[in-house]
Tab-separated table of C-alpha atoms and ligand atoms in Angstrom:
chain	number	residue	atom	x	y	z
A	1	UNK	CA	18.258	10.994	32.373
A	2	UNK	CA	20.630	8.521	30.814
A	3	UNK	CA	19.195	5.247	29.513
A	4	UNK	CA	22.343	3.030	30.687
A	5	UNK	CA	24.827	3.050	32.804
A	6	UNK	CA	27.756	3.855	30.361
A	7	UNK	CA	29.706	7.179	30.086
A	8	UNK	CA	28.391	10.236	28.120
A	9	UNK	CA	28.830	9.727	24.507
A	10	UNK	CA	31.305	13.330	24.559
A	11	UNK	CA	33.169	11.370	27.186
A	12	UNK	CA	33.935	8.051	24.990
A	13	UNK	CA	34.493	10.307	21.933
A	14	UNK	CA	36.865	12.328	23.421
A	15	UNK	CA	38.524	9.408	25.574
A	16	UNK	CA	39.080	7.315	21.746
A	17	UNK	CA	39.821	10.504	20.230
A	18	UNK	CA	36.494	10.052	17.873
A	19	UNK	CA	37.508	13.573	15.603
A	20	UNK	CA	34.498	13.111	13.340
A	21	UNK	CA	35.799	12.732	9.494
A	22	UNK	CA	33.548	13.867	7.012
A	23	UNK	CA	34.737	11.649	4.400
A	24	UNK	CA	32.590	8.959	6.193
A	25	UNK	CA	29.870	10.813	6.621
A	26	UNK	CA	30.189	11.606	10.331
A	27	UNK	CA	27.850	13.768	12.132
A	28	UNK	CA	27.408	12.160	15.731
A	29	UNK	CA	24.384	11.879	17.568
A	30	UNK	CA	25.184	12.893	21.062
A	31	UNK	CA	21.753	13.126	22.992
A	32	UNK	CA	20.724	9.325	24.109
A	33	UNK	CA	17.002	10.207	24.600
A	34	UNK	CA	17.199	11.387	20.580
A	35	UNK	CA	18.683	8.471	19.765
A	36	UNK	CA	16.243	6.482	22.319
A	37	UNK	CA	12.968	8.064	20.361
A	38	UNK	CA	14.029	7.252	17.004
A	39	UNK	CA	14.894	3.581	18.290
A	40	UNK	CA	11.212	3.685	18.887
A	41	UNK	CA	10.076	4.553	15.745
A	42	UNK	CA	10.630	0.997	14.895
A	43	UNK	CA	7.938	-0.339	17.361
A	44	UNK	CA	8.874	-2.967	19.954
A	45	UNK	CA	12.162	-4.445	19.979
A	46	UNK	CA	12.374	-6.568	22.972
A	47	UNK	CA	13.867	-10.027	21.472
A	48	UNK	CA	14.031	-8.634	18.017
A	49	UNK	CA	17.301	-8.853	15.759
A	50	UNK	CA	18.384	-5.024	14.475
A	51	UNK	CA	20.649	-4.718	12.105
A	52	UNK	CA	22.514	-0.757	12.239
A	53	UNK	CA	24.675	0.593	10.099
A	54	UNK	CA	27.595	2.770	11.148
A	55	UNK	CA	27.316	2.569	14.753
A	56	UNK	CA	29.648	5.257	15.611
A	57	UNK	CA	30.927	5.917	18.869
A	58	UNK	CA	27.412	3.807	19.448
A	59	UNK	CA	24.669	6.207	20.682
A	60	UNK	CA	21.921	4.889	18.648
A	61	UNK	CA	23.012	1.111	19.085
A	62	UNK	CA	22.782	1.785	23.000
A	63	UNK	CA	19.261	3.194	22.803
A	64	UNK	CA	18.459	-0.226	20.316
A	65	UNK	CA	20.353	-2.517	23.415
A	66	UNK	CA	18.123	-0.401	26.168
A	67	UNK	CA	15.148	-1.416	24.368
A	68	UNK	CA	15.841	-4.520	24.300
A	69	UNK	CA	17.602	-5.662	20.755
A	70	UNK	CA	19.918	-7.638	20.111
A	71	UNK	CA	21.851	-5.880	17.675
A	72	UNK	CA	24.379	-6.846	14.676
A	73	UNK	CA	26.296	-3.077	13.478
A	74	UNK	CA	28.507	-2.626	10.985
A	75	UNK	CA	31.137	-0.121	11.138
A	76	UNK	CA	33.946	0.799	8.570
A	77	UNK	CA	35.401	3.138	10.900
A	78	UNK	CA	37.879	0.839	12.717
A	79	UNK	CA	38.504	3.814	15.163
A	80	UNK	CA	35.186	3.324	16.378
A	81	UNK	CA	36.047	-0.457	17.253
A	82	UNK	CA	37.096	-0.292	20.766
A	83	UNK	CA	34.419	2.048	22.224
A	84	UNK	CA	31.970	-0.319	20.946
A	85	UNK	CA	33.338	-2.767	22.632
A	86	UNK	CA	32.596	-1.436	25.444
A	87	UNK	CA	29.066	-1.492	24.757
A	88	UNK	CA	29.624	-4.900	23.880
A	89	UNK	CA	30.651	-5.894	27.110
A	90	UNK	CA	27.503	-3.873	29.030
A	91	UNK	CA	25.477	-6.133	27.017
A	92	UNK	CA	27.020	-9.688	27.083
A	93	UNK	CA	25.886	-11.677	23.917
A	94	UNK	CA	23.631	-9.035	22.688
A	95	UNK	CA	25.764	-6.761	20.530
A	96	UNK	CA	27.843	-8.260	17.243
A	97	UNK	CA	30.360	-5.781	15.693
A	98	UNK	CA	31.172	-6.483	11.967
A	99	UNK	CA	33.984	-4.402	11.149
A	100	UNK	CA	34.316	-3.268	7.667
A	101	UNK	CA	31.899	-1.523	4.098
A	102	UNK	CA	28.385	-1.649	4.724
A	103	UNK	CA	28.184	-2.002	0.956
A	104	UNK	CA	29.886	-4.752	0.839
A	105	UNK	CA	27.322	-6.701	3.459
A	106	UNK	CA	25.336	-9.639	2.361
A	107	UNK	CA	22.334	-8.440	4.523
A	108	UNK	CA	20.242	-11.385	4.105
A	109	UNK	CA	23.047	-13.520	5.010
A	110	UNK	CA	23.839	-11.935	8.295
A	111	UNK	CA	19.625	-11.671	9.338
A	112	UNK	CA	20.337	-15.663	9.193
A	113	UNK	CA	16.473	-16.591	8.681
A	114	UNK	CA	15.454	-13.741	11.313
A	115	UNK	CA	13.058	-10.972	10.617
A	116	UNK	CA	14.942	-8.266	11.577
A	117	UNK	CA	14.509	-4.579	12.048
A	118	UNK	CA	17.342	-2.126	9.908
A	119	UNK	CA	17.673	0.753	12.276
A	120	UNK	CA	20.434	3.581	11.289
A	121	UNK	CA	21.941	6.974	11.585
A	122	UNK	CA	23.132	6.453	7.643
A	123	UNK	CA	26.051	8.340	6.259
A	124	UNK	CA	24.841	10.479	3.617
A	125	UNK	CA	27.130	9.445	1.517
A	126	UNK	CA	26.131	5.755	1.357
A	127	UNK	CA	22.476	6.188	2.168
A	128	UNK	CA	20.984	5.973	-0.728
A	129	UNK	CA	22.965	3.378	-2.612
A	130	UNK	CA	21.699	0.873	0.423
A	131	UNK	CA	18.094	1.606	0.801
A	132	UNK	CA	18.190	1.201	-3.220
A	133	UNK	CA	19.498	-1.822	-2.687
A	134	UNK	CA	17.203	-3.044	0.128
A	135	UNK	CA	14.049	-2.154	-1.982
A	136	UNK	CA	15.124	-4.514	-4.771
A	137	UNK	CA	15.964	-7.443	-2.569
A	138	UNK	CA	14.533	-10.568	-3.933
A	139	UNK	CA	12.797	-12.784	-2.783
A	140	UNK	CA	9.849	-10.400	-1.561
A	141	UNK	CA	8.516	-9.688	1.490
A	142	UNK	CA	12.405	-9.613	1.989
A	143	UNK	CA	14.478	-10.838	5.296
A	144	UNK	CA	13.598	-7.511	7.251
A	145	UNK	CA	10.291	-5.957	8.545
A	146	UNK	CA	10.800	-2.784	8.300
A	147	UNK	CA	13.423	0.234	8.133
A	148	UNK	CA	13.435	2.729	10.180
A	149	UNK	CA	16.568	5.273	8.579
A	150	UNK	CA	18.005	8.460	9.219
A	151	UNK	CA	18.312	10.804	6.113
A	152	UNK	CA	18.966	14.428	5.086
A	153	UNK	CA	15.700	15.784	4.533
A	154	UNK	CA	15.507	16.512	1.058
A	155	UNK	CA	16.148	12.747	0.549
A	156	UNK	CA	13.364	11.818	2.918
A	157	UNK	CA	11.270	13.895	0.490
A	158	UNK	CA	12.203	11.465	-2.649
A	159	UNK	CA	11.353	8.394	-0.568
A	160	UNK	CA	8.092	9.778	0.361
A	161	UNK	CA	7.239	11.711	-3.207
A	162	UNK	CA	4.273	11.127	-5.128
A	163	UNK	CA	3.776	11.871	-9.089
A	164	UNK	CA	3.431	15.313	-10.355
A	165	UNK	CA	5.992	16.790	-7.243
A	166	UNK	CA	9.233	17.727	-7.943
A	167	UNK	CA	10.873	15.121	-5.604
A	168	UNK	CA	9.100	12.643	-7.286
A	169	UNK	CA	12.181	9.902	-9.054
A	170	UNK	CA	13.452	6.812	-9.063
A	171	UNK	CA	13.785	6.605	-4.882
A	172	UNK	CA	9.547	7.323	-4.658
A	173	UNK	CA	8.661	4.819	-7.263
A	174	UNK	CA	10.552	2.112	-5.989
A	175	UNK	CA	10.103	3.087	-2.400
A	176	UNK	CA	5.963	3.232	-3.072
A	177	UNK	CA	5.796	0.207	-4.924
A	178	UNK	CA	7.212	-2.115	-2.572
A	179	UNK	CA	6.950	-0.414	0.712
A	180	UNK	CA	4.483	1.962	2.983
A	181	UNK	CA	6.997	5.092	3.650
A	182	UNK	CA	6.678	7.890	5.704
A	183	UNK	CA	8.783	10.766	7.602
A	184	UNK	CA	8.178	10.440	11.266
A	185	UNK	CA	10.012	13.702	12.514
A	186	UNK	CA	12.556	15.974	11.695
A	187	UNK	CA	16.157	16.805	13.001
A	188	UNK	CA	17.402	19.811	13.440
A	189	UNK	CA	21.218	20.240	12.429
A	190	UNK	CA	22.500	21.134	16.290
A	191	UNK	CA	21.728	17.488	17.438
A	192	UNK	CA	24.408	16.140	15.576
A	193	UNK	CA	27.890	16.789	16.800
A	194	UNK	CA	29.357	18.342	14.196
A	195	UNK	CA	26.062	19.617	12.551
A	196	UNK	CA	25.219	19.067	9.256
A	197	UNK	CA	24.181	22.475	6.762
A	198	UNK	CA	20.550	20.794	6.455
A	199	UNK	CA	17.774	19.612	8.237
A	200	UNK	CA	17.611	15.314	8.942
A	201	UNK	CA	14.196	13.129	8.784
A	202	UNK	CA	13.747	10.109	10.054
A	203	UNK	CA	12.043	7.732	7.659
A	204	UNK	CA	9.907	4.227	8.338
A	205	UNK	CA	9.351	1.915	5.724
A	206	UNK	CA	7.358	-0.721	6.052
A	207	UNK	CA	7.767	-3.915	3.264
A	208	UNK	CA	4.020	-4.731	1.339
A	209	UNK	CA	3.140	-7.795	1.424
A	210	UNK	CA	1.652	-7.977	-2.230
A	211	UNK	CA	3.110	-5.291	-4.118
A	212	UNK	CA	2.195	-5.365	-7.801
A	213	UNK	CA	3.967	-7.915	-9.973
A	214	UNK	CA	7.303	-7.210	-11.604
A	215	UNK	CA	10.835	-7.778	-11.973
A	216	UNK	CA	12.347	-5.266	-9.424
A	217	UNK	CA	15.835	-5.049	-11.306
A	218	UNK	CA	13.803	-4.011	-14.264
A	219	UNK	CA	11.841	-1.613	-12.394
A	220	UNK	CA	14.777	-0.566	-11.237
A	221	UNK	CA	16.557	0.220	-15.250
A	222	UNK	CA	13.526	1.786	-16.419
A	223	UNK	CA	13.214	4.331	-13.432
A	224	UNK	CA	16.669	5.274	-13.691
A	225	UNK	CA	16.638	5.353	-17.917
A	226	UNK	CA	13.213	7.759	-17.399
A	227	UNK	CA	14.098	9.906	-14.497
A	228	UNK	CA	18.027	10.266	-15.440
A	229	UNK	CA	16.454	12.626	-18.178
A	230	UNK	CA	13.514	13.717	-16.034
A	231	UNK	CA	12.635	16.913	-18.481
A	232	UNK	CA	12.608	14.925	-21.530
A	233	UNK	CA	9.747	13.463	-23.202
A	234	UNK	CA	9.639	9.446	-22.720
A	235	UNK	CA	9.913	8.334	-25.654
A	236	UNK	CA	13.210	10.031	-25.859
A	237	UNK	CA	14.463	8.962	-21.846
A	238	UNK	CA	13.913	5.434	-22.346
A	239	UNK	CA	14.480	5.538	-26.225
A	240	UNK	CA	16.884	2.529	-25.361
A	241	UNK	CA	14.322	0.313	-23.350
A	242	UNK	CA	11.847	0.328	-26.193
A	243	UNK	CA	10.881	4.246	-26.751
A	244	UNK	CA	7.485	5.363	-28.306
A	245	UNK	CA	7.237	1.461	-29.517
A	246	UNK	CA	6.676	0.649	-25.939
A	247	UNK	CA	5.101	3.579	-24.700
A	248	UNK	CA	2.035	2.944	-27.266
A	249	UNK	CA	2.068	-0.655	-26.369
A	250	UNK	CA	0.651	-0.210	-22.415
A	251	UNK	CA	-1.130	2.943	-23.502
A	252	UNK	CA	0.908	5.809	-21.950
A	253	UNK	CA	1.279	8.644	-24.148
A	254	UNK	CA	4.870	9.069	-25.574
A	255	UNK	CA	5.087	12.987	-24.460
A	256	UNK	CA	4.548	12.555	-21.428
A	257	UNK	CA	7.050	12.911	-18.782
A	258	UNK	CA	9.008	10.734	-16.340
A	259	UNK	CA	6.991	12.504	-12.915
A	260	UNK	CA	3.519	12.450	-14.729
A	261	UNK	CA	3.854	8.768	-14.649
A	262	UNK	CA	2.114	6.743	-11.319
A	263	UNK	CA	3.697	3.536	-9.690
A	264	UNK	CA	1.167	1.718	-11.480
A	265	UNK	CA	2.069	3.081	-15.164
A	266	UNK	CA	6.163	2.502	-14.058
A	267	UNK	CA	5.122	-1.109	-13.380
A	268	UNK	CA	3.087	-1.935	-16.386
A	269	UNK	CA	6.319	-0.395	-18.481
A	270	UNK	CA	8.089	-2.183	-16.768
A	271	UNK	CA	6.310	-5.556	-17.566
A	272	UNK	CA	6.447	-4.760	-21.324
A	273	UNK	CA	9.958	-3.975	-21.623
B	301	SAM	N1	25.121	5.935	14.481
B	301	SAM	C1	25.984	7.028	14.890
B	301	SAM	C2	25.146	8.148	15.459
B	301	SAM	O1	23.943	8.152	15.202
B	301	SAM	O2	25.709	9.014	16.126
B	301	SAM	C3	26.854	7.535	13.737
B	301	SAM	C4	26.115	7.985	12.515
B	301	SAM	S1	27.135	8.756	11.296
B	301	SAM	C5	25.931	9.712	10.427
B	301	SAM	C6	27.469	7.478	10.086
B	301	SAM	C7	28.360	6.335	10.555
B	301	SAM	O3	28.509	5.410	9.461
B	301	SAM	C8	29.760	6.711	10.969
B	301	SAM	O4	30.097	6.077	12.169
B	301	SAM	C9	30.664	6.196	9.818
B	301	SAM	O5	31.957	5.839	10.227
B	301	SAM	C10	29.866	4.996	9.346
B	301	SAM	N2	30.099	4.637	7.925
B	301	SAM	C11	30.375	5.461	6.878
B	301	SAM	N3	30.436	4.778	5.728
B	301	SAM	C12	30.203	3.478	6.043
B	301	SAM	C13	30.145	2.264	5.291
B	301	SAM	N4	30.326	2.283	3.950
B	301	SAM	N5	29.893	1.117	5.937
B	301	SAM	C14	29.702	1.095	7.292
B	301	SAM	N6	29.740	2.206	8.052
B	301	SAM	C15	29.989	3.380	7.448
Protein backbone atom coordinates (compact mmCIF):
# COMPACT_ATOMS: atom_id res chain seq x y z
CA UNK A 1 0.00 0.00 0.00
CA UNK A 2 1.67 3.27 -0.82
CA UNK A 3 1.27 6.15 1.64
CA UNK A 4 1.00 8.97 -1.22
CA UNK A 5 0.25 9.34 -4.37
CA UNK A 6 3.83 9.82 -5.84
CA UNK A 7 5.82 7.30 -7.98
CA UNK A 8 7.79 4.34 -6.46
CA UNK A 9 10.95 5.52 -4.99
CA UNK A 10 12.96 2.83 -7.79
CA UNK A 11 10.96 4.81 -10.30
CA UNK A 12 12.26 8.51 -9.28
CA UNK A 13 15.75 7.03 -8.69
CA UNK A 14 16.05 5.58 -11.81
CA UNK A 15 14.10 8.47 -13.74
CA UNK A 16 17.05 11.22 -11.97
CA UNK A 17 19.56 8.66 -12.45
CA UNK A 18 20.03 8.49 -8.38
CA UNK A 19 23.39 5.82 -8.79
CA UNK A 20 23.92 5.74 -5.04
CA UNK A 21 27.68 7.08 -4.21
CA UNK A 22 29.16 5.75 -1.29
CA UNK A 23 31.31 8.60 -0.64
CA UNK A 24 28.10 10.23 0.82
CA UNK A 25 27.08 7.62 2.60
CA UNK A 26 24.24 6.38 0.38
CA UNK A 27 22.29 3.37 1.11
CA UNK A 28 18.56 4.19 0.04
CA UNK A 29 15.60 3.29 1.78
CA UNK A 30 13.22 2.01 -0.78
CA UNK A 31 10.16 0.49 1.17
CA UNK A 32 7.70 3.60 2.21
CA UNK A 33 5.93 1.60 4.99
CA UNK A 34 9.80 1.18 6.56
CA UNK A 35 10.33 4.49 6.22
CA UNK A 36 6.54 5.26 7.43
CA UNK A 37 7.25 3.12 10.89
CA UNK A 38 10.37 4.72 11.76
CA UNK A 39 8.62 8.24 11.07
CA UNK A 40 6.56 6.97 13.91
CA UNK A 41 9.01 6.32 16.24
CA UNK A 42 9.00 9.97 16.83
CA UNK A 43 5.35 10.05 18.18
CA UNK A 44 2.80 12.40 16.60
CA UNK A 45 3.78 14.75 14.05
CA UNK A 46 0.71 16.34 12.81
CA UNK A 47 1.68 20.27 12.89
CA UNK A 48 5.11 19.55 14.17
CA UNK A 49 8.39 21.07 12.51
CA UNK A 50 11.02 17.97 11.51
CA UNK A 51 14.11 18.72 10.66
CA UNK A 52 15.89 15.50 8.28
CA UNK A 53 19.03 15.20 7.22
CA UNK A 54 19.99 13.83 3.82
CA UNK A 55 16.71 13.37 2.35
CA UNK A 56 17.72 11.38 -0.56
CA UNK A 57 15.65 10.61 -3.35
CA UNK A 58 13.06 11.49 -0.24
CA UNK A 59 11.48 8.23 1.07
CA UNK A 60 11.69 8.99 4.64
CA UNK A 61 10.74 12.81 4.19
CA UNK A 62 7.46 11.49 2.36
CA UNK A 63 6.50 9.16 5.21
CA UNK A 64 7.36 12.55 7.73
CA UNK A 65 4.87 14.77 5.03
CA UNK A 66 2.13 11.69 5.21
CA UNK A 67 2.12 12.07 8.81
CA UNK A 68 1.62 15.21 8.82
CA UNK A 69 5.11 17.36 9.25
CA UNK A 70 6.11 20.00 7.94
CA UNK A 71 9.52 19.29 7.15
CA UNK A 72 12.92 21.41 6.62
CA UNK A 73 15.81 18.60 4.87
CA UNK A 74 19.03 19.21 4.11
CA UNK A 75 20.72 17.59 1.33
CA UNK A 76 24.38 17.95 0.00
CA UNK A 77 23.65 15.80 -2.80
CA UNK A 78 22.52 18.40 -5.38
CA UNK A 79 21.50 15.39 -7.65
CA UNK A 80 18.90 14.69 -5.31
CA UNK A 81 17.47 18.37 -5.78
CA UNK A 82 14.94 17.97 -8.41
CA UNK A 83 13.19 14.75 -7.26
CA UNK A 84 12.58 16.47 -4.11
CA UNK A 85 11.04 18.91 -5.65
CA UNK A 86 8.68 17.00 -6.62
CA UNK A 87 7.74 16.13 -3.26
CA UNK A 88 7.79 19.65 -2.69
CA UNK A 89 5.18 20.38 -4.95
CA UNK A 90 2.73 17.25 -3.56
CA UNK A 91 2.97 19.11 -0.44
CA UNK A 92 2.59 22.90 -1.14
CA UNK A 93 4.28 24.95 1.73
CA UNK A 94 5.10 21.99 3.77
CA UNK A 95 8.50 20.81 2.58
CA UNK A 96 11.80 23.35 2.67
CA UNK A 97 14.90 21.99 0.81
CA UNK A 98 18.26 23.47 2.06
CA UNK A 99 20.75 22.46 -0.33
CA UNK A 100 24.20 22.03 0.87
CA UNK A 101 26.71 20.25 4.35
CA UNK A 102 24.63 19.24 7.07
CA UNK A 103 27.69 20.11 9.14
CA UNK A 104 27.76 23.22 8.24
CA UNK A 105 23.87 23.90 9.52
CA UNK A 106 23.15 26.27 12.29
CA UNK A 107 20.33 23.92 13.58
CA UNK A 108 18.98 26.15 16.11
CA UNK A 109 18.81 28.84 13.67
CA UNK A 110 16.77 27.06 11.11
CA UNK A 111 14.13 25.42 14.15
CA UNK A 112 13.46 29.41 14.35
CA UNK A 113 11.99 29.24 18.07
CA UNK A 114 10.07 25.84 17.14
CA UNK A 115 10.41 22.64 19.02
CA UNK A 116 11.14 20.49 16.45
CA UNK A 117 11.57 16.81 15.92
CA UNK A 118 15.30 15.66 14.08
CA UNK A 119 14.20 12.66 12.13
CA UNK A 120 17.02 10.95 9.73
CA UNK A 121 18.35 8.15 7.67
CA UNK A 122 22.10 9.61 8.66
CA UNK A 123 25.07 8.90 6.49
CA UNK A 124 27.41 6.94 8.42
CA UNK A 125 29.91 8.92 7.67
CA UNK A 126 28.60 12.13 9.28
CA UNK A 127 26.46 10.53 11.93
CA UNK A 128 28.25 10.75 14.65
CA UNK A 129 30.00 14.08 14.34
CA UNK A 130 26.16 15.59 14.41
CA UNK A 131 24.49 13.79 17.18
CA UNK A 132 27.88 14.84 19.12
CA UNK A 133 27.14 17.99 18.30
CA UNK A 134 23.40 18.02 19.12
CA UNK A 135 24.11 16.60 22.67
CA UNK A 136 26.32 19.58 23.54
CA UNK A 137 23.97 22.24 22.29
CA UNK A 138 23.67 24.99 24.75
CA UNK A 139 21.32 26.39 26.08
CA UNK A 140 19.67 23.09 27.57
CA UNK A 141 16.67 21.55 27.10
CA UNK A 142 17.93 22.53 23.52
CA UNK A 143 15.63 23.77 20.36
CA UNK A 144 14.49 20.07 19.56
CA UNK A 145 12.39 17.43 21.48
CA UNK A 146 13.70 14.62 20.58
CA UNK A 147 15.80 12.57 17.86
CA UNK A 148 14.73 9.89 16.41
CA UNK A 149 18.16 8.66 14.04
CA UNK A 150 19.10 5.97 11.92
CA UNK A 151 22.55 4.34 12.73
CA UNK A 152 24.72 1.27 12.01
CA UNK A 153 24.17 -0.87 14.82
CA UNK A 154 27.28 -1.07 16.54
CA UNK A 155 26.95 2.75 16.93
CA UNK A 156 23.46 2.44 18.33
CA UNK A 157 25.22 0.26 20.92
CA UNK A 158 27.65 3.32 22.08
CA UNK A 159 24.65 5.64 22.36
CA UNK A 160 22.83 3.24 24.45
CA UNK A 161 26.07 1.73 26.56
CA UNK A 162 26.29 1.72 30.13
CA UNK A 163 29.69 1.49 32.34
CA UNK A 164 31.58 -1.65 32.62
CA UNK A 165 30.41 -2.79 28.65
CA UNK A 166 32.66 -2.62 26.05
CA UNK A 167 30.63 -0.05 23.99
CA UNK A 168 30.63 2.03 26.77
CA UNK A 169 32.72 5.80 25.50
CA UNK A 170 32.42 9.08 24.98
CA UNK A 171 28.91 8.72 22.71
CA UNK A 172 27.10 6.77 26.09
CA UNK A 173 28.26 9.28 28.57
CA UNK A 174 27.23 12.19 26.83
CA UNK A 175 24.22 10.57 25.29
CA UNK A 176 23.06 9.33 29.13
CA UNK A 177 23.75 12.43 30.73
CA UNK A 178 21.69 14.66 28.80
CA UNK A 179 19.23 12.46 27.12
CA UNK A 180 16.87 9.15 27.69
CA UNK A 181 18.24 6.82 24.65
CA UNK A 182 17.11 3.76 23.41
CA UNK A 183 17.18 1.36 20.16
CA UNK A 184 13.68 0.92 18.96
CA UNK A 185 14.29 -1.82 16.19
CA UNK A 186 16.71 -3.10 14.00
CA UNK A 187 17.36 -3.04 10.13
CA UNK A 188 18.35 -5.58 8.31
CA UNK A 189 20.98 -4.71 5.46
CA UNK A 190 18.45 -5.79 2.32
CA UNK A 191 16.13 -2.76 3.09
CA UNK A 192 18.50 -0.41 1.95
CA UNK A 193 19.13 -0.20 -1.74
CA UNK A 194 22.42 -0.83 -2.01
CA UNK A 195 22.78 -2.73 1.37
CA UNK A 196 25.10 -1.94 3.79
CA UNK A 197 27.74 -5.06 5.26
CA UNK A 198 25.98 -4.49 8.82
CA UNK A 199 22.93 -4.46 10.55
CA UNK A 200 21.07 -0.57 11.13
CA UNK A 201 19.13 0.52 14.53
CA UNK A 202 17.02 3.04 14.85
CA UNK A 203 17.69 5.17 17.90
CA UNK A 204 15.22 7.74 20.04
CA UNK A 205 16.59 10.18 22.21
CA UNK A 206 14.72 12.03 24.24
CA UNK A 207 16.41 15.60 25.82
CA UNK A 208 16.24 15.58 30.11
CA UNK A 209 14.94 18.21 31.38
CA UNK A 210 17.39 18.52 34.46
CA UNK A 211 20.39 16.71 33.64
CA UNK A 212 23.14 17.09 36.22
CA UNK A 213 25.06 20.36 36.23
CA UNK A 214 28.09 20.92 34.04
CA UNK A 215 29.77 22.55 31.30
CA UNK A 216 28.92 20.21 28.31
CA UNK A 217 32.09 21.32 26.20
CA UNK A 218 34.05 20.22 29.18
CA UNK A 219 32.26 17.09 29.52
CA UNK A 220 32.82 16.77 26.25
CA UNK A 221 37.25 17.18 26.53
CA UNK A 222 37.39 15.01 29.41
CA UNK A 223 35.39 12.04 27.76
CA UNK A 224 37.35 12.20 24.76
CA UNK A 225 41.00 12.78 26.82
CA UNK A 226 39.75 9.44 29.06
CA UNK A 227 38.22 7.21 26.50
CA UNK A 228 40.82 8.16 23.53
CA UNK A 229 43.15 5.91 25.77
CA UNK A 230 40.35 3.69 27.05
CA UNK A 231 42.96 0.80 28.40
CA UNK A 232 45.02 3.15 30.27
CA UNK A 233 44.83 3.96 33.79
CA UNK A 234 43.26 7.64 34.39
CA UNK A 235 45.59 9.23 35.78
CA UNK A 236 47.65 8.63 32.75
CA UNK A 237 44.44 9.37 29.93
CA UNK A 238 43.66 12.61 31.28
CA UNK A 239 47.27 13.29 32.66
CA UNK A 240 46.72 16.70 30.74
CA UNK A 241 43.28 17.72 32.36
CA UNK A 242 44.67 17.44 35.85
CA UNK A 243 45.82 13.55 36.23
CA UNK A 244 46.01 11.75 39.69
CA UNK A 245 45.87 15.55 41.20
CA UNK A 246 42.32 15.59 40.09
CA UNK A 247 41.39 12.17 40.30
CA UNK A 248 42.11 12.28 44.28
CA UNK A 249 40.36 15.54 44.48
CA UNK A 250 36.47 14.09 43.69
CA UNK A 251 37.51 10.76 45.16
CA UNK A 252 37.84 8.41 42.14
CA UNK A 253 40.68 6.19 42.37
CA UNK A 254 43.56 7.06 39.92
CA UNK A 255 43.78 3.25 38.47
CA UNK A 256 40.82 3.02 37.54
CA UNK A 257 39.72 3.00 34.05
CA UNK A 258 37.85 5.24 31.59
CA UNK A 259 34.53 2.44 31.33
CA UNK A 260 34.59 1.76 35.19
CA UNK A 261 33.65 5.32 35.54
CA UNK A 262 29.48 6.20 35.78
CA UNK A 263 27.87 9.43 34.23
CA UNK A 264 27.82 10.69 37.59
CA UNK A 265 31.75 10.25 38.36
CA UNK A 266 32.40 11.81 34.43
CA UNK A 267 30.37 14.81 35.65
CA UNK A 268 31.85 15.47 39.00
CA UNK A 269 35.47 15.29 36.97
CA UNK A 270 34.26 17.22 34.95
CA UNK A 271 33.25 20.01 37.48
CA UNK A 272 36.76 19.89 39.04
CA UNK A 273 38.74 20.22 36.04
N1 LIG B 1 16.93 9.60 3.74
C1 LIG B 1 17.25 8.75 2.60
C2 LIG B 1 16.71 7.36 2.84
O1 LIG B 1 16.42 7.05 3.99
O2 LIG B 1 16.62 6.60 1.88
C3 LIG B 1 18.76 8.71 2.33
C4 LIG B 1 19.62 8.26 3.47
S1 LIG B 1 21.32 8.02 3.05
C5 LIG B 1 21.81 6.91 4.32
C6 LIG B 1 22.15 9.52 3.58
C7 LIG B 1 21.81 10.78 2.80
O3 LIG B 1 22.56 11.87 3.37
C8 LIG B 1 22.16 10.77 1.34
O4 LIG B 1 21.10 11.28 0.58
C9 LIG B 1 23.39 11.70 1.21
O5 LIG B 1 23.50 12.35 -0.02
C10 LIG B 1 23.13 12.67 2.35
N2 LIG B 1 24.35 13.31 2.90
C11 LIG B 1 25.60 12.77 3.02
N3 LIG B 1 26.42 13.62 3.65
C12 LIG B 1 25.69 14.73 3.94
C13 LIG B 1 25.98 15.97 4.57
N4 LIG B 1 27.21 16.22 5.07
N5 LIG B 1 25.00 16.88 4.69
C14 LIG B 1 23.74 16.63 4.20
N6 LIG B 1 23.41 15.47 3.59
C15 LIG B 1 24.36 14.53 3.46
Amino acid sequence: MSIDSLPPLREVIDRHDLMAKKSLGQNFLLDLNLTAKIARQAGDLEGKTVIEVGPGPGGLTRALLAQGANVIAIERDERCLAALEEISGHYPGRLRVIAGDALDADFATLAAGDKVKIIANLPYNVGTQLLIGWLLSEPWPPFYESLTLMFQREVAERIVARPGSEAYGRLGVLSGWRTEARITFDVPPQAFTPPPKVTSSVVHLIPRNAPLPCDAATLGRVTQAAFGQRRKMLRQSIKSLGGEGLLVKVGIDPTRRAETLSIEEFVALANAV
